[in-house]
C-alpha positions as a Python dict, from the first residue, in 0.01 Angstrom:
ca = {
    (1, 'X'): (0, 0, 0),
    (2, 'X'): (-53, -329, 164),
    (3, 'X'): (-354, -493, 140),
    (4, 'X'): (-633, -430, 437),
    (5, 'X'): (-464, -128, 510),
    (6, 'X'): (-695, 192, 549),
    (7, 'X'): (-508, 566, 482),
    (8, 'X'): (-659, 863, 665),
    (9, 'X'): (-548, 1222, 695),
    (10, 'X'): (-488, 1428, 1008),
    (11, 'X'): (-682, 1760, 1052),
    (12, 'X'): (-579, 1972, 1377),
    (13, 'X'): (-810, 2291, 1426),
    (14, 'X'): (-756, 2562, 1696),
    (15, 'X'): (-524, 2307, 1904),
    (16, 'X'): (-448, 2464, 2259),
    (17, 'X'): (-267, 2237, 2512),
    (18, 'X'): (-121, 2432, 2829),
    (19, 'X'): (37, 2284, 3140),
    (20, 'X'): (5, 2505, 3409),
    (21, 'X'): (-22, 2886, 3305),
    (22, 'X'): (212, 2817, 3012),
    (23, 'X'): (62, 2751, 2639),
    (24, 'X'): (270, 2428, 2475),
    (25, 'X'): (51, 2443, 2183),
    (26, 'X'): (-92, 2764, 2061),
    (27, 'X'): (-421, 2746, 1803),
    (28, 'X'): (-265, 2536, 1626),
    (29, 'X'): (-474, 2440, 1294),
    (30, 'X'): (-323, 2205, 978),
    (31, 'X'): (-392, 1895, 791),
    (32, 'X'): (-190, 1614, 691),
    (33, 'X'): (-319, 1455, 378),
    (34, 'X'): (-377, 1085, 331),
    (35, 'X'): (-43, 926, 292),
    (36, 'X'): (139, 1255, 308),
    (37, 'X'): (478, 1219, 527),
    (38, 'X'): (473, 1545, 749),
    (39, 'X'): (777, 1627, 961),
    (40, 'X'): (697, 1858, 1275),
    (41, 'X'): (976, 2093, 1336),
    (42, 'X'): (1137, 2279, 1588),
    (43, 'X'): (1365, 2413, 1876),
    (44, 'X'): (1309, 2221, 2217),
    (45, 'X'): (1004, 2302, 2402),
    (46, 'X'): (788, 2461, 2062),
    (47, 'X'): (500, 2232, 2117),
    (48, 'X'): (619, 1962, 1890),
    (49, 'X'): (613, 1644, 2058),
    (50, 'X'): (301, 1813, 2245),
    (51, 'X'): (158, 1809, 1964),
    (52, 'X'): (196, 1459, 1831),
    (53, 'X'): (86, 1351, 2208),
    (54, 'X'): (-268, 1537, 2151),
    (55, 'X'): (-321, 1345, 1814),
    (56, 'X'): (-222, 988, 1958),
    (57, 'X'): (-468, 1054, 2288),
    (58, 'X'): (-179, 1056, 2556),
    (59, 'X'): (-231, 1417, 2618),
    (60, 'X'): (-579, 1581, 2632),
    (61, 'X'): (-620, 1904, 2419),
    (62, 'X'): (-756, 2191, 2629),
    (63, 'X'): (-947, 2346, 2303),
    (64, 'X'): (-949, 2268, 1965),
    (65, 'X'): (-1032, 1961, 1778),
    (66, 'X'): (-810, 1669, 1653),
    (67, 'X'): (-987, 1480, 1354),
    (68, 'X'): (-816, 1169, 1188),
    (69, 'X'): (-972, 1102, 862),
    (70, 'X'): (-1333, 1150, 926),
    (71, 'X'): (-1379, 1078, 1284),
    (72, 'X'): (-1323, 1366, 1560),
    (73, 'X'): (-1112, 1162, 1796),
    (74, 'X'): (-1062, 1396, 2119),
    (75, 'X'): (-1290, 1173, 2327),
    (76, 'X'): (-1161, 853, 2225),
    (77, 'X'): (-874, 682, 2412),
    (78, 'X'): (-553, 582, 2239),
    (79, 'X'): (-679, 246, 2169),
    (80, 'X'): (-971, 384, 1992),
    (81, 'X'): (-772, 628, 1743),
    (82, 'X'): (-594, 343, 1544),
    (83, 'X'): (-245, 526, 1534),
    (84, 'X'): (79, 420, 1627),
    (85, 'X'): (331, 553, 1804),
    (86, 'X'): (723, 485, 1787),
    (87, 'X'): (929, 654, 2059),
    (88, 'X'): (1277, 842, 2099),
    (89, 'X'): (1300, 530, 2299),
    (90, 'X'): (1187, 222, 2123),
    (91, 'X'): (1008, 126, 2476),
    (92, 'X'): (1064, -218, 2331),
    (93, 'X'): (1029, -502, 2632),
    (94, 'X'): (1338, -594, 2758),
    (95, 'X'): (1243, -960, 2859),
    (96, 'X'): (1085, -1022, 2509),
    (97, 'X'): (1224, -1183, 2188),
    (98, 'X'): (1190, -916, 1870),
    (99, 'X'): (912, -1167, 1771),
    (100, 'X'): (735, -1147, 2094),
    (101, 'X'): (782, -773, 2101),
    (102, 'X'): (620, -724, 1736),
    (103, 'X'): (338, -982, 1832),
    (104, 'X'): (234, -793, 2186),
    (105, 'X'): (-5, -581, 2019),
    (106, 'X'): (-170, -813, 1827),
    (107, 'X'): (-164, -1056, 2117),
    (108, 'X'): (-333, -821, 2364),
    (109, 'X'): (-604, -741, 2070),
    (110, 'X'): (-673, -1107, 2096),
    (111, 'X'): (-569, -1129, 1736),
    (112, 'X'): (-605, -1521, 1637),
    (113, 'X'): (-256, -1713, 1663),
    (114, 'X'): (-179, -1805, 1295),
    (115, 'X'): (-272, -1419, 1205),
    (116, 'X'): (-11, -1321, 1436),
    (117, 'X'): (191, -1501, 1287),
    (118, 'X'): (181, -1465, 942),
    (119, 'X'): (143, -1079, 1023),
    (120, 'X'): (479, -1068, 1248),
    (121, 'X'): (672, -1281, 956),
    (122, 'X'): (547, -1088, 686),
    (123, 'X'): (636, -737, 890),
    (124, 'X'): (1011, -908, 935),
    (125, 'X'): (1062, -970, 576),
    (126, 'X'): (912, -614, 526),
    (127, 'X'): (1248, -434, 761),
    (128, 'X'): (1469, -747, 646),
    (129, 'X'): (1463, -869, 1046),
    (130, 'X'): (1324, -1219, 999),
    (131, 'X'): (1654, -1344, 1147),
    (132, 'X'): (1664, -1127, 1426),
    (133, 'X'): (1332, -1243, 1605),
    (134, 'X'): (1461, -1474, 1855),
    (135, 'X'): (1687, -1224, 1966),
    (136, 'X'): (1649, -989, 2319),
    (137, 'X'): (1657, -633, 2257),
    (138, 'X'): (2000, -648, 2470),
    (139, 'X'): (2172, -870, 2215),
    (140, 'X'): (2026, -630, 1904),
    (141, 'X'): (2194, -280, 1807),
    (142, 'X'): (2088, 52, 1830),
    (143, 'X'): (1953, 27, 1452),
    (144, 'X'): (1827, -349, 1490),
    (145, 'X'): (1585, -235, 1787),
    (146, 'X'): (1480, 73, 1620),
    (147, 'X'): (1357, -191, 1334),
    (148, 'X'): (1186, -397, 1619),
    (149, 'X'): (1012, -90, 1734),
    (150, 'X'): (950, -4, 1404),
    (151, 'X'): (763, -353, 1303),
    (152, 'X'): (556, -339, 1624),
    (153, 'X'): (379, 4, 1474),
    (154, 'X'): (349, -135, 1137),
    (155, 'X'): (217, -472, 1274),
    (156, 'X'): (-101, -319, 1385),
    (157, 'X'): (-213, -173, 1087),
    (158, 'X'): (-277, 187, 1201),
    (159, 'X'): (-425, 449, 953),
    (160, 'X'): (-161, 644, 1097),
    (161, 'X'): (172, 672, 1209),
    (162, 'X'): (308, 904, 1480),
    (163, 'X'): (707, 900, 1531),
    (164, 'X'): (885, 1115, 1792),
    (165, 'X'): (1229, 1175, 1677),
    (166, 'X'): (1339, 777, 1620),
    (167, 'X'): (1634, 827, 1488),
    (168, 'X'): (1793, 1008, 1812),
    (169, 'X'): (1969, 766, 1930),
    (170, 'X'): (2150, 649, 1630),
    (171, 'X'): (2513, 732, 1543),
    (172, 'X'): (2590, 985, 1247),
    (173, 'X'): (2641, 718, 983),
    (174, 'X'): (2302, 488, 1056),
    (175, 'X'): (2088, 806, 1091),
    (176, 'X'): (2157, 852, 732),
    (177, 'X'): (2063, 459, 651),
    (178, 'X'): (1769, 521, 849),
    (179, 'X'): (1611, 854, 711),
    (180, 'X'): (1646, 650, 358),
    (181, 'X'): (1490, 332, 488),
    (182, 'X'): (1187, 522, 654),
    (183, 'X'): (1125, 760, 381),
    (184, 'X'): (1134, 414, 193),
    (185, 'X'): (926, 221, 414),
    (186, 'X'): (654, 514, 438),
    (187, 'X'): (609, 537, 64),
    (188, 'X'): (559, 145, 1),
    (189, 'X'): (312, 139, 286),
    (190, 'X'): (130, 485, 206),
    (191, 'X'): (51, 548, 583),
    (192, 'X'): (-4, 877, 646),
    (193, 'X'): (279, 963, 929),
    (194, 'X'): (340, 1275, 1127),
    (195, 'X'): (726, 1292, 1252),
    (196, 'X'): (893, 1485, 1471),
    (197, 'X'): (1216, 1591, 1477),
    (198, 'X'): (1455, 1906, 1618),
    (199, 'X'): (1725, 1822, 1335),
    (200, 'X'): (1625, 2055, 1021),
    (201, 'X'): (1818, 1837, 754),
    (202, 'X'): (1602, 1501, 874),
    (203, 'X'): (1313, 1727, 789),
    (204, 'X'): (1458, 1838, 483),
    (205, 'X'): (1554, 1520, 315),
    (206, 'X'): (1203, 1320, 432),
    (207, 'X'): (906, 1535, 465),
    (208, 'X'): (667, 1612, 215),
    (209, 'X'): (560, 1914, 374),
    (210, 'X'): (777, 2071, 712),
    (211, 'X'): (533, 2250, 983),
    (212, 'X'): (827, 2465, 1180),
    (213, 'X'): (656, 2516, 1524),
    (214, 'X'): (811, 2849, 1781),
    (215, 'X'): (663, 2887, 2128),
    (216, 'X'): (403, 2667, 2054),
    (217, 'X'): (308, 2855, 1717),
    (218, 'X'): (337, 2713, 1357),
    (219, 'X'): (542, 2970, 1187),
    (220, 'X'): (508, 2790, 806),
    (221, 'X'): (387, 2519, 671),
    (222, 'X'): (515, 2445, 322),
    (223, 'X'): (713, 2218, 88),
    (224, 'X'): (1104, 2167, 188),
    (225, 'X'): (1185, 2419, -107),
    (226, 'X'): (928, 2641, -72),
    (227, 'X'): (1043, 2662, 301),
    (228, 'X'): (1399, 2730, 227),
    (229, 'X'): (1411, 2995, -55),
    (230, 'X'): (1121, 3162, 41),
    (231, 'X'): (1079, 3149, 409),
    (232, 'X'): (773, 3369, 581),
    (233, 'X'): (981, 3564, 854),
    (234, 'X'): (1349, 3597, 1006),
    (235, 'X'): (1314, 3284, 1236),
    (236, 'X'): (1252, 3046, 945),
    (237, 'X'): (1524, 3209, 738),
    (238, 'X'): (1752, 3128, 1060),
    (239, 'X'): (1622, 2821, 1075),
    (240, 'X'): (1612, 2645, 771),
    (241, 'X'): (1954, 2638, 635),
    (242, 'X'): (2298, 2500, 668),
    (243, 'X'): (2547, 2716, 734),
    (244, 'X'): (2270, 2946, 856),
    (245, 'X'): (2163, 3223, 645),
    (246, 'X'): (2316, 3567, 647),
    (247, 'X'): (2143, 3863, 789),
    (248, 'X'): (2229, 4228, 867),
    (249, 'X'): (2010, 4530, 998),
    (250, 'X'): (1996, 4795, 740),
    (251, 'X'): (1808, 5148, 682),
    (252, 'X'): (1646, 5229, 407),
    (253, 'X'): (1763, 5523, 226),
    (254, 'X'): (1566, 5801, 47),
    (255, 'X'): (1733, 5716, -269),
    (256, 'X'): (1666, 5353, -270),
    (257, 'X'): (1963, 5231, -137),
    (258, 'X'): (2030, 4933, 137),
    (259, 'X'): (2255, 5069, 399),
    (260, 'X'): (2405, 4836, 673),
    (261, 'X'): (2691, 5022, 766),
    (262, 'X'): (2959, 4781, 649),
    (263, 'X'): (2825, 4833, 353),
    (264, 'X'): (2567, 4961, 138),
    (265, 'X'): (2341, 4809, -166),
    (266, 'X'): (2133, 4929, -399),
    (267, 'X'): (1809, 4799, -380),
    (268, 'X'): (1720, 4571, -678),
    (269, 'X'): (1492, 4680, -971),
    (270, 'X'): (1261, 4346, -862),
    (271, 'X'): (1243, 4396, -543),
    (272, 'X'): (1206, 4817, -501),
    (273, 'X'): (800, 4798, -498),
    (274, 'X'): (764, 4569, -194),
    (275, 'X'): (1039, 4732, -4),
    (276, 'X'): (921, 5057, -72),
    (277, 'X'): (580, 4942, -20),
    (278, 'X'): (660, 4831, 348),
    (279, 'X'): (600, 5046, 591),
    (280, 'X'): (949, 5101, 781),
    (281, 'X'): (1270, 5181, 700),
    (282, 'X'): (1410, 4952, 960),
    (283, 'X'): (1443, 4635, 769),
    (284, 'X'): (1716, 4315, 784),
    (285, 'X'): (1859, 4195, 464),
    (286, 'X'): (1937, 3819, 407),
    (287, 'X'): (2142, 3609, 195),
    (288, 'X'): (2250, 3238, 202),
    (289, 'X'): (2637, 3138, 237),
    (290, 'X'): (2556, 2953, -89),
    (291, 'X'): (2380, 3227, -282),
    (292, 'X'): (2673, 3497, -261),
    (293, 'X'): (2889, 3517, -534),
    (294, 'X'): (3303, 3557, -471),
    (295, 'X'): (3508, 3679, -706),
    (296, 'X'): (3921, 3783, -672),
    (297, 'X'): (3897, 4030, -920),
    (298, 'X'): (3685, 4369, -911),
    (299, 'X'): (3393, 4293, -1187),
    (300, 'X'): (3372, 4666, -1340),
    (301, 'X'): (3022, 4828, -1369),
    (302, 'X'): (2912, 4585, -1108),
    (303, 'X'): (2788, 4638, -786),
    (304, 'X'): (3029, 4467, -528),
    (305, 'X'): (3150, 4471, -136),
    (306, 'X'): (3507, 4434, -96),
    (307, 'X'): (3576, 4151, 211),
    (308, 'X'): (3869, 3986, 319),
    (309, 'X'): (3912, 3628, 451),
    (310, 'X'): (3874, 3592, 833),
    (311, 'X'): (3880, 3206, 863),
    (312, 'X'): (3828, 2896, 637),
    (313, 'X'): (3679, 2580, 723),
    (314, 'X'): (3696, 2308, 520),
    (315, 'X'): (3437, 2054, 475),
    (316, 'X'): (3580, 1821, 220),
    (317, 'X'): (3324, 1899, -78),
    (318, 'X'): (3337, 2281, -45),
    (319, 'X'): (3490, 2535, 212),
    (320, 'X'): (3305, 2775, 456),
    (321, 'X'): (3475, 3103, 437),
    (322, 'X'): (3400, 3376, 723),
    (323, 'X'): (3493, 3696, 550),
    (324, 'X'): (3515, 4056, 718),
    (325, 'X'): (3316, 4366, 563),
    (326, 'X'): (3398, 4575, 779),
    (327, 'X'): (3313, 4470, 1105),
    (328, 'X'): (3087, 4278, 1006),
    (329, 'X'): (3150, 3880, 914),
    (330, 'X'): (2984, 3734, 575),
    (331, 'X'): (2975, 3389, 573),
    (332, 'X'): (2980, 3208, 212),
    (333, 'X'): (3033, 2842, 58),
    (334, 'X'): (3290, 2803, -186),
    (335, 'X'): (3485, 2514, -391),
    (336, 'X'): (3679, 2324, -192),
    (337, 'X'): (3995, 2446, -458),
    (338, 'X'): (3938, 2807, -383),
    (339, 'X'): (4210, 3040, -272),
    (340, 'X'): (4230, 3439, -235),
    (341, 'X'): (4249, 3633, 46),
    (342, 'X'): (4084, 4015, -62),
    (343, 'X'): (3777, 3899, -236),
    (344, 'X'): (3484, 4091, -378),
    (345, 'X'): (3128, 3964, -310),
    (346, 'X'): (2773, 4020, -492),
    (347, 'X'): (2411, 3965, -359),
    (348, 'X'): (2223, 3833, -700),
    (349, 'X'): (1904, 4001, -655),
    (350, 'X'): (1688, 3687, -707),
    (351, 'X'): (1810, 3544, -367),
    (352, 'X'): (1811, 3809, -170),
    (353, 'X'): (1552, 3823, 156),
    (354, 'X'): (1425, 4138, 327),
    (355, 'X'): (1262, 4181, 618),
    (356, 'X'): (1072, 4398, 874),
    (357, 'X'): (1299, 4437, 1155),
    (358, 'X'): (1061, 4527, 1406),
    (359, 'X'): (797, 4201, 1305),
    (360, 'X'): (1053, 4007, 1139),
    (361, 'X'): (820, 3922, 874),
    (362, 'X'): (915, 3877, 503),
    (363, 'X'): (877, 4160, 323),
    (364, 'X'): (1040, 4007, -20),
}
């Protein structure tokens, strides 16, 4: 962490922002830690970027309270909260030089000349843009004024950083530069930063911790791993996951058995006390594309679902294939070498999900 830097943690308790009659943000409580990297998550219009707008001061939270480190911060103004804020945008000047850009802050804190500076150059050399800062933002690319935006927030010194899906605007290929270069960038500095984003694998390959945000509501709030193989309800399982997880509505049998239709499965020996400890018979199984085994040949004394191949689609690395049971379509990843047309399919029992089908909620 740089020297004269100060690190301070986020806590949000009972956050409620509406507009109108509508809640944005629904009692919303969680903490970042100091320097912890947290990546809010979410469909459009779940409260994220509400959210991140309460804790910077440019919207005003209707309850709750918004601390950052020790300091309750809801009265304070922007200016007063010592965070910084990079935009979807950049919202960089367009009449300004990268240098004078970087500097404007400091300038209009009456920062003394030869600190701004040494703080601008030493922020440059920091994103490798020292020979960019006579340049216009017209004359710099889509990554080169993302870095510009980037050095203003970092040439303030905040205790904070608040970002608001930055990387937006970028093409395919310099999104994936980027992601690295932040995650990078917000290590070496050890600023605690709050991110959001609607793109689940951003989320996946940066945060520390993901809060996934519906309807204004934080649905889970764990670890990248922890959010993936054991996700707390349907809409994270859907979520969270690419190709997207499979799911089909089954009943409960009397004898212990799955049945969805298609096709029916034993329950398995690990998971037949909290199934039959739930309290409907209405449930939804789940299983990733990448967690179902294929084989071309029956396995004997082994429980299995005949499918046949509906469509492949070929990624380069592996192959998608879409495979009918039935009427309904299974959807696993395979080697990009694999052929076969009737296939047989388990469900290992380890990474299978079930869930209420009336709540949604995990029940294993």
């Amino acid at each position: 962490m740089r020297a004269g830097w100060s690190i301070a943690g986020v806590r949000i308790r009972g956050l409620t922002k509406r507009f109108k009659d509508a809640a944005a943000v629904s009692d919303l409580t969680l903490e970042v830690k100091d320097r912890e990297f947290v990546v809010l998550l979410g469909p459009s219009g779940c409260g994220k970027t509400t959210t991140l707008r309460c804790i910077a001061g440019l919207e005003t939270a209707d309850e709750g309270e918004i601390y950052i480190g020790d300091r309750l911060v809801n009265e304070l103004d922007p200016r007063q909260r010592n965070v910084a804020m990079v935009f979807q945008s950049y919202a960089l000047y367009p009449h300004m030089t990268a240098y004078q850009n970087i500097a404007f802050p400091l300038e209009n804190a009456r920062v003394a000349e030869r600190e701004v500076v040494e703080r601008v150059n030493k922020t440059a050399r920091l994103l490798q843009i020292g020979n960019l800062l006579g340049r216009k933002p017209s004359e710099l690319s889509g990554g080169q004024r993302q870095r510009v935006a980037l050095g203003r927030a970092i040439v303030r010194e905040p205790t904070v950083f608040l970002m608001d899906e930055p990387l937006s605007n970028l093409d395919a290929k310099l999104r994936v530069h980027m992601r690295v270069e932040l995650k990078r960038l917000q290590k070496d500095l050890g600023i605690t930063t709050v991110y959001v984003t609607h793109d689940q694998l951003e989320a996946m390959t940066m945060a520390d911790r993901i809060a996934l945000m519906d309807r204004g509501k934080l649905k889970q709030f764990d670890d990248p791993r922890t959010m993936y193989t054991r996700p707390v309800d349907r809409f994270v399982a859907e979520f969270i996951g690419n190709p997207p997880i499979n799911l089909f509505e089954c009943d409960l049998t009397e004898d212990g058995v799955l049945d969805a239709g298609d096709f029916r499965i034993a329950v398995p020996e690990p998971l037949r006390a909290a199934v039959a400890a739930g309290s409907s018979r209405a449930l939804t199984l789940g299983i990733r594309p990448q967690d179902v085994q294929v084989h071309r040949d029956e396995v004997r004394d082994s429980a299995q679902i005949p499918a046949s191949v509906y469509t492949t689609e070929p990624t380069g690395d592996a192959v998608i294939l879409d495979l009918k049971v039935g009427a309904s379509l299974v959807r696993v990843v395979v080697g990009p070498d694999f052929v076969g047309s009737g296939l047989w399919l388990q469900f290992p029992p380890d990474k299978m999900h079930v869930f209420d089908r009336a709540s949604g909620k995990a029940i294993v």
